[in-house]
Coordinates of C-alpha atoms in Angstrom, one line a residue:
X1 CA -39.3 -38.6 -26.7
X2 CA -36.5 -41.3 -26.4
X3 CA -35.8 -40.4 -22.9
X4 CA -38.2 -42.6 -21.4
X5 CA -37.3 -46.5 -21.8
X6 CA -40.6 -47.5 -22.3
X7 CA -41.0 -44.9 -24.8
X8 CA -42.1 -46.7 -28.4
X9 CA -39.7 -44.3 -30.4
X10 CA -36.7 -45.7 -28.4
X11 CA -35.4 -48.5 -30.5
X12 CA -34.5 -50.7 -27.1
X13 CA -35.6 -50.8 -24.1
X14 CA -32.8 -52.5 -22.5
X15 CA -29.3 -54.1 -23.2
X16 CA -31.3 -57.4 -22.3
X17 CA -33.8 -56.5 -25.2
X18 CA -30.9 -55.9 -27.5
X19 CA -29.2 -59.1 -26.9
X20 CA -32.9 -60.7 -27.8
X21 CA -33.3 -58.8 -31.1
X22 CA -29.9 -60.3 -32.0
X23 CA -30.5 -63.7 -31.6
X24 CA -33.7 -63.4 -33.4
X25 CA -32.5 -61.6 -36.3
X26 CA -32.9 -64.0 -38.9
X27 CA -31.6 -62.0 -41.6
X28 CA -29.4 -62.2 -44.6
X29 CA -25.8 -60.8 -43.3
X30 CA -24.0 -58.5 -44.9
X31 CA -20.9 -60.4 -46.1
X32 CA -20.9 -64.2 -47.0
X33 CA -17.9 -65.5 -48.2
X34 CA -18.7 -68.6 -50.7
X35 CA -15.1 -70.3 -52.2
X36 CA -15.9 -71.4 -56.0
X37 CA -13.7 -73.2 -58.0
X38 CA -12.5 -72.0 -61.3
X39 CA -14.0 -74.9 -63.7
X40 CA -11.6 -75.5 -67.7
X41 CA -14.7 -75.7 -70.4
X42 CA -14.1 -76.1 -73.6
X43 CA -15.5 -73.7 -76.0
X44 CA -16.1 -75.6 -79.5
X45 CA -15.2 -73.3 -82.2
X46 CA -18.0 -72.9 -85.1
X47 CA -17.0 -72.2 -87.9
X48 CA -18.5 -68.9 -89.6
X49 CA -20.5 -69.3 -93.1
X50 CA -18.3 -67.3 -95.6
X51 CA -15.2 -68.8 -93.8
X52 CA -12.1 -69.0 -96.7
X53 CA -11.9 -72.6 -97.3
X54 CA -8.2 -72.0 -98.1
X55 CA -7.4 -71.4 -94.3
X56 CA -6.9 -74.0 -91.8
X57 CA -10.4 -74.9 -89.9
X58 CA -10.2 -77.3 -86.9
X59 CA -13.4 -78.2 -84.5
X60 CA -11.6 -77.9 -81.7
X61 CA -11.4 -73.9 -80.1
X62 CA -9.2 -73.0 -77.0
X63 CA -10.7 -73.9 -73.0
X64 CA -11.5 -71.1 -71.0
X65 CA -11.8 -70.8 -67.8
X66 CA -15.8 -70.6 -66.5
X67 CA -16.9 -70.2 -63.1
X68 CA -21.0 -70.7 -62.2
X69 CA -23.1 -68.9 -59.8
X70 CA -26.3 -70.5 -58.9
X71 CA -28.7 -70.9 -55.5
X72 CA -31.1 -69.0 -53.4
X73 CA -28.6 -66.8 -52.3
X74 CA -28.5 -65.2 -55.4
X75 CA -31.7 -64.3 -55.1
X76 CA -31.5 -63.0 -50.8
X77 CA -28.3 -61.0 -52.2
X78 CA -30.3 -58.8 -54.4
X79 CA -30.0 -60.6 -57.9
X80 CA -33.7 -61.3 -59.5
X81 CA -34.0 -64.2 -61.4
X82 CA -33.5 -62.9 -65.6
X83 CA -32.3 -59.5 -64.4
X84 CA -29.1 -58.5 -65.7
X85 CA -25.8 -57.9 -64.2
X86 CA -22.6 -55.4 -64.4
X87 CA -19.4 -57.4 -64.3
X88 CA -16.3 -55.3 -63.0
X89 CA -12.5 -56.6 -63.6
X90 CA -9.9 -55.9 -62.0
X91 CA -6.6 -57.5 -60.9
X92 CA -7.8 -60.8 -59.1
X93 CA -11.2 -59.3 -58.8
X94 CA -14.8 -59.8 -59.7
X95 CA -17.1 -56.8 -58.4
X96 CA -20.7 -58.5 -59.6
X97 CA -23.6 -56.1 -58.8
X98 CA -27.2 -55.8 -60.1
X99 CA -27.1 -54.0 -63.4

């Protein structure tokens, strides 16, 4: 088992057949790089409904920065549409995985 190369079992035949099932491999790789850019939205403050009238209220809450995710890749990547997802921080780092 294996030793023959026309054997089924053995997973190529040839070199020649390896260099073939590379070019055909049509499959998502396993690290894309995507550069996003880091978007300033601003985040309208509202106010609550037992706020103390006495304190100062403006309309206008602090921007933050936002960045959006969205395309098919997404979806080849692993994340379902409406699934949820685990968000780890670190020091100039995202690490987003499927929750």
């Amino acid at each position: 088992m294996g030793c023959n190369p026309n054997d089924p079992l053995t997973k190529t035949n040839s070199s020649k057949e390896l260099i073939m099932a590379n070019a055909n491999d049509k499959s998502v790789p396993e690290v894309s790089v995507r550069t996003l850019s880091v978007a300033r939205k601003h985040r309208r403050w509202v106010c609550p409904v037992n706020y103390p009238h006495h304190l100062p209220y403006g309309n206008d809450g602090p921007d933050v920065p936002a960045i959006r995710l969205m395309g098919q890749w997404l979806e080849r990547a692993g994340f379902e549409m409406e699934s949820q997802v685990r968000v780890e921080v670190q020091k100039g780092k995202l690490v987003i995985t499927p929750a």
